[in-house]
């Protein structure tokens, strides 16, 4: 298994261009199935999860090809709803293929999706919402069979603003006859980007500004379009946390403006200086790093759960004790064990991590066990005395095009 080697304690100085967003690209790739023709996704990130999704789309009959950083998907020859177990069980986002495939073919079969081990990841909210649209779902615990003899728009209220369930319903509703009102929809930027892609292809979707209500007018004929994948707010946030922890001054080119508000507030409170330009965001932390006290993850616009592990590293370096409460997933503190092997002395009780702070980390051989925890361990290596080796690099490659390339651009010794 490949590893990432980080040379040790070094403040970051340099500039990096933020890659295309994993969590925007994946649902948009699924939505391309609704378009009978060639969709061109510009600046698509070259990451493992996008590769897995390409293989699934090819397996079910689509023509998929890369032209540099642009991904072309021709869904006109989609011919089966039987999804390949090999890739479906590797990533959670395969579940969001249900909506578009049911919309195109009326039936879909897949194993229970896999993905990072960050806690229970049921799909009950997805299935309950699809049933409201007229889908019959059989779930034998191992695999799922769903079929519909015609999706019908209706009013749906999600029990929880699940990002994936919102995406699944939006895609199915676009193919349904009639109007769908989706209440308690997720408000993450990735929902906005998915709707923007579908609108570019001719779909009629409105967000009612005074809340998380989406109104989708289904049954419209979609046409091929070309769409730019936005920059990845979580990759940008990861590098911002690395600079908070290690210190220095970096420029995040293409930083997605307005999408990391909660992290910006915390960074300013911890002593960072931030400056927006029309090309990106300057981040500087040269003075003392101060604990923000208590931080809690939450649905957007709350602090994103995907930045919880990277922030743990910055909190470990800050003066004063911090408490980080995880409210979205029930198993997202796996990285703590590895950070403690480097000297972080973090304690986890229930859904909260207690970080004493001001810890001098020591380089060690540590293991990535999932995507964002793996990226956090690389950031920890930038604050540690001596070399850190992060094993299981493949977890990190699921969401970061080349974390070593980016860290080297920011002045770190990383290979
Ligand atoms: C998306 O996952 C992201 N993945 C996750 O990013 C992100 O952490 C998450 O949204 C929250 O923002 C992609 O976009 C591909 P959810 P998703 O459905 O859709 C529970 C990363 O690191 N739930 O909003 O799976 C669920 O168990 C990944 O890039 C149900 O109970 O997230 C969780 O506790 C990790 N039943 C909570 O809701 C359901 O049917 C949030 O899940 C669905 C979800």
Coordinates of C-alpha atoms and ligand atoms in Angstrom, one line a residue:
X1 CA 0.0 0.0 0.0
X2 CA 1.4 3.4 -1.0
X3 CA 2.3 5.9 1.7
X4 CA 2.8 9.7 2.0
X5 CA 6.1 10.9 3.5
X6 CA 6.1 14.3 5.2
X7 CA 9.5 15.8 6.1
X8 CA 8.3 17.4 9.4
X9 CA 7.5 20.7 11.0
X10 CA 7.4 23.5 8.4
X11 CA 5.3 26.6 8.0
X12 CA 3.5 26.8 4.6
X13 CA 4.4 29.4 2.0
X14 CA 3.2 29.1 -1.6
X15 CA 0.2 29.0 -3.9
X16 CA -2.1 26.1 -4.9
X17 CA -5.0 25.9 -7.4
X18 CA -8.0 24.2 -5.8
X19 CA -9.1 21.1 -7.8
X20 CA -12.7 20.5 -9.0
X21 CA -15.2 19.4 -6.3
X22 CA -15.6 15.7 -5.7
X23 CA -19.0 16.2 -4.0
X24 CA -20.2 18.3 -6.9
X25 CA -18.8 16.2 -9.7
X26 CA -20.2 12.8 -8.5
X27 CA -23.9 13.8 -8.4
X28 CA -23.5 15.7 -11.7
X29 CA -22.0 12.6 -13.3
X30 CA -25.1 10.7 -12.1
X31 CA -27.4 13.5 -13.4
X32 CA -25.7 13.2 -16.9
X33 CA -27.6 9.9 -17.2
X34 CA -30.8 12.0 -17.6
X35 CA -29.4 13.7 -20.7
X36 CA -29.7 11.6 -23.9
X37 CA -26.5 12.9 -25.5
X38 CA -23.0 14.2 -24.6
X39 CA -22.5 16.2 -21.4
X40 CA -19.2 17.9 -21.0
X41 CA -18.0 18.4 -17.4
X42 CA -15.1 20.9 -17.4
X43 CA -12.4 20.8 -14.7
X44 CA -13.5 17.5 -13.3
X45 CA -11.2 16.3 -10.5
X46 CA -9.1 13.3 -11.5
X47 CA -9.7 11.3 -8.2
X48 CA -10.4 7.7 -7.5
X49 CA -14.2 8.2 -6.7
X50 CA -14.7 9.9 -10.1
X51 CA -12.8 7.0 -11.7
X52 CA -15.1 4.5 -10.0
X53 CA -18.1 6.4 -11.2
X54 CA -16.7 6.5 -14.8
X55 CA -16.4 2.7 -14.6
X56 CA -20.0 2.3 -13.4
X57 CA -21.3 4.6 -16.1
X58 CA -19.3 2.6 -18.8
X59 CA -20.6 -0.7 -17.4
X60 CA -24.2 0.4 -17.8
X61 CA -23.7 1.5 -21.4
X62 CA -22.5 5.1 -21.4
X63 CA -19.5 6.3 -23.4
X64 CA -17.2 8.1 -21.0
X65 CA -13.9 9.8 -22.0
X66 CA -11.4 12.3 -20.7
X67 CA -10.2 15.2 -22.8
X68 CA -7.6 16.7 -20.5
X69 CA -9.4 17.9 -17.4
X70 CA -12.8 17.7 -19.2
X71 CA -15.0 14.6 -18.8
X72 CA -17.4 13.8 -21.6
X73 CA -20.3 11.5 -20.8
X74 CA -22.6 10.2 -23.6
X75 CA -25.6 8.7 -21.8
X76 CA -27.6 8.1 -25.0
X77 CA -26.7 4.4 -25.0
X78 CA -27.5 3.7 -21.4
X79 CA -28.8 0.1 -21.5
X80 CA -29.0 -1.5 -18.1
X81 CA -29.8 -0.6 -14.5
X82 CA -27.8 -3.5 -13.1
X83 CA -24.9 -1.7 -11.3
X84 CA -21.5 -3.5 -10.9
X85 CA -20.9 -4.7 -7.3
X86 CA -17.2 -4.1 -7.5
X87 CA -17.5 -0.3 -7.7
X88 CA -20.8 0.2 -6.0
X89 CA -19.5 -1.3 -2.8
X90 CA -16.5 1.0 -2.9
X91 CA -18.3 4.3 -2.6
X92 CA -21.4 5.7 -1.0
X93 CA -22.3 8.0 -3.8
X94 CA -23.3 5.1 -6.1
X95 CA -26.7 5.2 -4.3
X96 CA -27.5 8.5 -6.1
X97 CA -27.5 6.7 -9.4
X98 CA -30.9 5.3 -8.4
X99 CA -32.8 8.4 -9.2
X100 CA -31.6 9.1 -12.7
X101 CA -31.6 5.4 -13.8
X102 CA -35.2 4.9 -12.5
X103 CA -36.0 8.1 -14.5
X104 CA -34.5 6.7 -17.7
X105 CA -35.1 2.9 -17.5
X106 CA -37.7 2.4 -14.7
X107 CA -35.6 -0.2 -12.9
X108 CA -32.2 -0.4 -11.0
X109 CA -30.4 -3.1 -9.0
X110 CA -27.4 -2.4 -6.8
X111 CA -25.6 -3.7 -3.8
X112 CA -25.7 -1.7 -0.6
X113 CA -23.3 1.1 -1.3
X114 CA -19.9 1.1 0.5
X115 CA -17.7 4.1 1.2
X116 CA -15.7 5.4 4.1
X117 CA -16.2 3.9 7.5
X118 CA -17.2 7.1 9.3
X119 CA -20.3 5.7 10.9
X120 CA -23.7 4.2 10.1
X121 CA -24.7 5.2 6.6
X122 CA -28.3 3.9 6.0
X123 CA -30.2 4.9 2.9
X124 CA -33.7 4.8 4.5
X125 CA -34.3 8.5 3.7
X126 CA -33.4 7.9 0.1
X127 CA -35.8 4.9 -0.2
X128 CA -38.7 6.6 1.6
X129 CA -38.5 9.6 -0.7
X130 CA -38.2 7.5 -3.9
X131 CA -41.3 5.5 -2.7
X132 CA -43.2 8.8 -2.5
X133 CA -42.4 9.3 -6.2
X134 CA -43.9 5.9 -7.1
X135 CA -40.9 3.6 -6.8
X136 CA -41.2 0.1 -5.5
X137 CA -38.0 -0.9 -3.5
X138 CA -37.0 -4.3 -2.3
X139 CA -34.1 -4.3 0.1
X140 CA -32.8 -7.8 1.2
X141 CA -30.0 -6.2 3.3
X142 CA -27.4 -7.2 0.7
X143 CA -28.8 -5.7 -2.4
X144 CA -31.5 -3.3 -3.6
X145 CA -34.0 -3.8 -6.4
X146 CA -36.1 -0.8 -7.3
X147 CA -38.6 -0.3 -10.1
X148 CA -41.2 2.2 -11.2
X149 CA -43.8 2.2 -14.0
X150 CA -43.6 6.0 -14.2
X151 CA -42.4 8.5 -11.6
X152 CA -45.0 10.9 -10.4
X153 CA -44.2 14.3 -8.9
X154 CA -45.5 14.9 -5.3
X155 CA -44.7 16.7 -2.1
X156 CA -41.9 15.1 -0.1
X157 CA -40.5 16.1 3.3
X158 CA -37.1 14.6 4.2
X159 CA -36.8 13.4 7.8
X160 CA -33.3 14.8 7.8
X161 CA -31.7 17.2 5.2
X162 CA -29.6 14.4 3.8
X163 CA -27.3 15.6 1.0
X164 CA -27.4 12.4 -1.0
X165 CA -31.1 11.9 -0.6
X166 CA -31.8 15.5 -1.7
X167 CA -29.7 14.8 -4.8
X168 CA -31.4 11.5 -5.5
X169 CA -34.9 13.0 -5.3
X170 CA -34.0 16.1 -7.4
X171 CA -32.8 13.8 -10.2
X172 CA -35.8 11.5 -10.0
X173 CA -38.2 14.5 -9.8
X174 CA -36.6 16.0 -13.0
X175 CA -37.7 12.7 -14.8
X176 CA -41.0 12.5 -13.1
X177 CA -44.3 13.6 -14.5
X178 CA -45.7 16.7 -12.7
X179 CA -44.3 18.9 -10.0
X180 CA -42.3 17.8 -6.9
X181 CA -42.0 20.0 -3.8
X182 CA -39.1 18.8 -1.7
X183 CA -39.2 20.1 1.8
X184 CA -36.3 20.0 4.4
X185 CA -33.9 19.6 1.5
X186 CA -30.2 19.9 2.2
X187 CA -28.7 23.3 1.5
X188 CA -25.0 22.3 0.9
X189 CA -23.5 24.1 -2.1
X190 CA -23.3 20.8 -4.0
X191 CA -27.2 20.9 -4.2
X192 CA -27.0 24.3 -5.9
X193 CA -24.4 23.0 -8.3
X194 CA -26.4 19.9 -9.2
X195 CA -29.5 22.1 -9.8
X196 CA -27.4 24.5 -11.9
X197 CA -26.2 21.6 -14.1
X198 CA -29.7 20.3 -14.6
X199 CA -31.0 23.8 -15.3
X200 CA -28.3 24.2 -17.9
X201 CA -29.6 21.0 -19.5
X202 CA -33.1 22.4 -19.6
X203 CA -34.7 21.3 -16.2
X204 CA -37.0 23.6 -14.3
X205 CA -35.9 23.8 -10.6
X206 CA -36.6 26.6 -8.2
X207 CA -35.3 27.1 -4.6
X208 CA -37.7 29.0 -2.4
X209 CA -35.4 31.5 -0.7
X210 CA -37.1 31.5 2.7
X211 CA -36.2 27.9 3.5
X212 CA -35.0 24.6 2.2
X213 CA -37.8 24.0 -0.3
X214 CA -37.0 23.0 -3.8
X215 CA -39.7 23.0 -6.5
X216 CA -39.0 20.7 -9.5
X217 CA -41.1 20.7 -12.6
X218 CA -40.6 17.3 -14.1
X219 CA -41.1 15.7 -17.5
X220 CA -39.1 18.3 -19.5
X221 CA -36.9 17.1 -22.3
X222 CA -33.2 17.7 -21.4
X223 CA -30.5 18.5 -23.9
X224 CA -26.7 18.1 -23.8
X225 CA -24.7 20.9 -22.1
X226 CA -21.2 21.9 -21.1
X227 CA -20.7 22.6 -17.4
X228 CA -17.8 23.8 -15.3
X229 CA -17.3 21.8 -12.0
X230 CA -16.8 24.3 -9.2
X231 CA -13.7 24.3 -6.9
X232 CA -13.7 21.8 -4.0
X233 CA -14.7 23.7 -0.8
X234 CA -13.5 20.7 1.4
X235 CA -10.0 20.5 -0.3
X236 CA -9.7 24.3 0.1
X237 CA -10.8 24.0 3.7
X238 CA -8.3 21.2 4.4
X239 CA -5.4 23.3 3.2
X240 CA -6.7 26.3 5.2
X241 CA -6.7 24.1 8.3
X242 CA -3.1 22.9 7.4
X243 CA -2.0 26.5 7.3
X244 CA -3.7 27.3 10.6
X245 CA -1.9 24.4 12.2
X246 CA 1.5 24.8 10.6
X247 CA 1.5 28.5 10.3
X248 CA 2.7 30.5 7.2
X249 CA 1.0 32.4 4.4
X250 CA -0.6 30.6 1.4
X251 CA -2.8 31.5 -1.5
X252 CA -5.7 29.2 -2.4
X253 CA -6.4 30.0 -6.1
X254 CA -10.1 29.3 -7.1
X255 CA -11.1 29.1 -3.5
X256 CA -14.9 28.8 -3.7
X257 CA -16.0 32.2 -2.4
X258 CA -18.9 32.1 0.1
X259 CA -18.8 28.4 0.6
X260 CA -16.6 28.1 3.7
X261 CA -18.2 30.7 5.9
X262 CA -18.2 28.6 9.1
X263 CA -14.6 27.7 8.7
X264 CA -13.6 31.3 8.0
X265 CA -15.2 32.5 11.2
X266 CA -13.3 29.9 13.2
X267 CA -10.0 30.7 11.5
X268 CA -10.4 34.4 12.2
X269 CA -11.2 33.7 15.8
X270 CA -8.1 31.5 16.1
X271 CA -5.9 34.3 14.9
X272 CA -5.6 33.9 11.1
X273 CA -5.8 36.7 8.6
X274 CA -7.9 36.1 5.5
X275 CA -8.0 38.2 2.4
X276 CA -10.2 37.6 -0.7
X277 CA -9.0 38.5 -4.2
X278 CA -10.9 37.9 -7.4
X279 CA -8.7 34.9 -8.0
X280 CA -8.8 33.2 -4.6
X281 CA -8.1 33.6 -0.9
X282 CA -5.0 34.6 1.0
X283 CA -4.6 32.8 4.4
X284 CA -2.0 33.9 6.9
X285 CA -1.2 32.6 10.4
X286 CA 2.1 33.9 11.7
X287 CA 1.0 34.9 15.2
X288 CA -0.1 32.7 18.1
X289 CA -2.9 30.2 17.3
X290 CA -5.7 30.5 19.9
X291 CA -8.4 27.9 20.7
X292 CA -11.9 28.9 19.5
X293 CA -13.4 27.0 22.5
X294 CA -16.3 24.9 21.3
X295 CA -17.0 23.9 17.7
X296 CA -19.9 21.8 16.5
X297 CA -20.4 20.3 13.0
X298 CA -23.8 20.7 11.4
X299 CA -25.7 20.7 8.1
X300 CA -24.9 23.7 5.8
X301 CA -24.3 26.5 6.6
X302 CA -23.0 25.0 9.8
X303 CA -19.4 23.8 10.2
X304 CA -18.9 20.9 7.7
X305 CA -18.4 17.5 9.1
X306 CA -15.8 16.9 6.2
X307 CA -13.5 19.5 7.8
X308 CA -13.8 18.1 11.3
X309 CA -10.7 15.9 11.1
X310 CA -8.5 18.6 9.5
X311 CA -9.7 21.1 12.1
X312 CA -8.7 18.7 14.9
X313 CA -5.1 19.1 13.8
X314 CA -5.3 23.0 14.1
X315 CA -7.0 22.7 17.5
X316 CA -4.1 20.4 18.7
X317 CA -1.7 23.2 17.9
X318 CA -3.8 26.0 19.5
X319 CA -3.3 27.5 22.9
X320 CA -6.2 26.5 25.2
X321 CA -8.6 23.5 25.3
X322 CA -11.1 23.0 22.6
X323 CA -14.2 20.8 22.3
X324 CA -15.3 19.6 18.8
X325 CA -18.7 18.0 18.7
X326 CA -19.6 15.8 15.7
X327 CA -23.4 15.9 15.1
X328 CA -23.6 14.4 11.5
X329 CA -21.9 11.0 11.6
X330 CA -21.6 8.6 14.6
X331 CA -18.1 7.3 13.8
X332 CA -16.0 10.1 12.6
X333 CA -13.3 10.3 15.2
X334 CA -11.2 7.4 13.9
X335 CA -8.3 9.7 13.2
X336 CA -7.9 10.6 16.9
X337 CA -6.2 7.3 17.7
X338 CA -3.5 8.0 15.0
X339 CA -3.2 11.7 16.1
X340 CA -2.6 10.5 19.7
X341 CA 0.2 8.4 18.5
X342 CA 1.8 11.7 17.4
X343 CA 1.2 13.2 20.8
X344 CA -2.1 15.1 20.4
X345 CA -3.6 13.6 23.7
X346 CA -7.2 14.1 22.4
X347 CA -9.9 12.4 24.3
X348 CA -13.2 11.3 22.7
X349 CA -16.3 11.0 24.9
X350 CA -19.6 10.2 23.1
X351 CA -19.8 12.5 20.1
X352 CA -17.3 15.0 21.3
X353 CA -13.5 15.3 21.1
X354 CA -11.7 17.1 23.9
X355 CA -8.4 18.7 22.6
X356 CA -6.0 20.0 25.3
X357 CA -4.1 22.0 22.7
X358 CA -0.5 23.3 22.6
X359 CA 0.8 19.9 21.8
X360 CA 4.1 19.4 20.1
X361 CA 3.4 16.5 17.7
X362 CA 6.1 14.0 16.9
X363 CA 6.4 12.4 13.5
X364 CA 5.3 8.7 13.4
X365 CA 4.2 5.9 11.1
X366 CA 0.4 6.3 11.1
X367 CA -2.5 4.8 9.1
X368 CA -5.2 6.6 7.1
X369 CA -8.5 4.7 7.7
X370 CA -10.7 7.0 5.6
X371 CA -10.6 10.0 3.3
X372 CA -10.7 13.1 5.5
X373 CA -8.9 11.6 8.4
X374 CA -6.1 10.6 6.0
X375 CA -5.8 14.2 4.8
X376 CA -5.7 15.4 8.4
X377 CA -2.8 13.1 9.2
X378 CA -0.8 14.7 6.3
X379 CA -1.6 18.1 7.9
X380 CA -0.4 16.8 11.2
X381 CA 2.9 15.7 9.6
X382 CA 3.5 19.4 8.7
X383 CA 3.4 20.3 12.5
X384 CA 5.4 17.3 13.8
X385 CA 9.0 17.1 14.8
X386 CA 10.6 14.5 12.5
X387 CA 9.2 12.5 9.5
X388 CA 5.6 11.3 9.4
X389 CA 4.6 8.4 7.2
X390 CA 0.9 8.2 6.4
X391 CA 0.0 4.7 5.1
X392 CA -3.0 3.7 3.0
X393 CA -2.6 6.7 0.8
X394 CA -5.4 5.3 -1.4
X395 CA -8.0 6.6 1.0
X396 CA -6.7 10.1 0.5
X397 CA -6.6 9.7 -3.3
X398 CA -10.4 9.1 -3.2
X399 CA -10.9 12.9 -2.8
X400 CA -7.5 14.7 -3.4
X401 CA -6.1 14.7 -6.9
X402 CA -2.5 14.7 -5.6
X403 CA -2.1 15.9 -2.0
X404 CA 1.8 15.6 -2.2
X405 CA 1.9 17.8 -5.3
X406 CA -0.3 20.4 -3.5
X407 CA 1.7 20.2 -0.2
X408 CA 5.0 20.7 -2.2
X409 CA 3.5 23.8 -3.9
X410 CA 2.8 25.1 -0.4
X411 CA 6.5 24.6 0.5
X412 CA 6.3 21.3 2.4
X413 CA 8.6 18.4 2.0
X414 CA 6.1 15.8 0.9
X415 CA 6.3 12.7 -1.4
Ligands
LIG1 C1 -22.5 13.6 1.5 O1 -22.6 12.3 2.0 C2 -21.0 13.7 1.2 N1 -20.6 12.8 0.2 C3 -20.1 13.5 2.5 O2 -18.8 13.7 2.1 C4 -20.6 14.5 3.5 O3 -19.9 14.2 4.7 C5 -22.1 14.4 3.8 O4 -22.8 14.6 2.5 C6 -22.6 15.4 4.8 O5 -22.3 16.7 4.3 C7 -20.9 13.1 -1.1 O6 -21.4 14.1 -1.4 C8 -20.4 12.1 -2.1 P1 -25.9 12.6 4.2 P2 -24.1 11.7 2.2 O7 -26.9 11.7 3.5 O8 -25.0 12.1 1.2 C9 -27.7 10.0 7.8 C10 -16.5 13.2 2.0 O9 -15.6 13.1 2.9 N2 -28.6 9.4 6.7 O10 -26.2 14.1 4.3 O11 -24.0 10.2 2.5 C11 -26.3 9.6 7.6 O12 -26.1 8.3 8.2 C12 -17.9 12.6 2.2 O13 -16.4 13.8 0.9 C13 -29.6 8.5 7.1 O14 -29.7 8.2 8.3 O15 -24.5 12.4 3.6 C14 -25.5 10.7 8.3 O16 -25.5 10.4 9.6 C15 -18.0 11.8 3.5 N3 -30.4 7.9 6.2 C16 -26.4 11.9 7.9 O17 -27.7 11.4 7.6 C17 -30.2 8.2 4.8 O18 -31.0 7.7 4.0 C18 -25.8 12.8 6.8 O19 -25.8 12.0 5.7 C19 -29.2 9.1 4.5 C20 -28.4 9.7 5.4

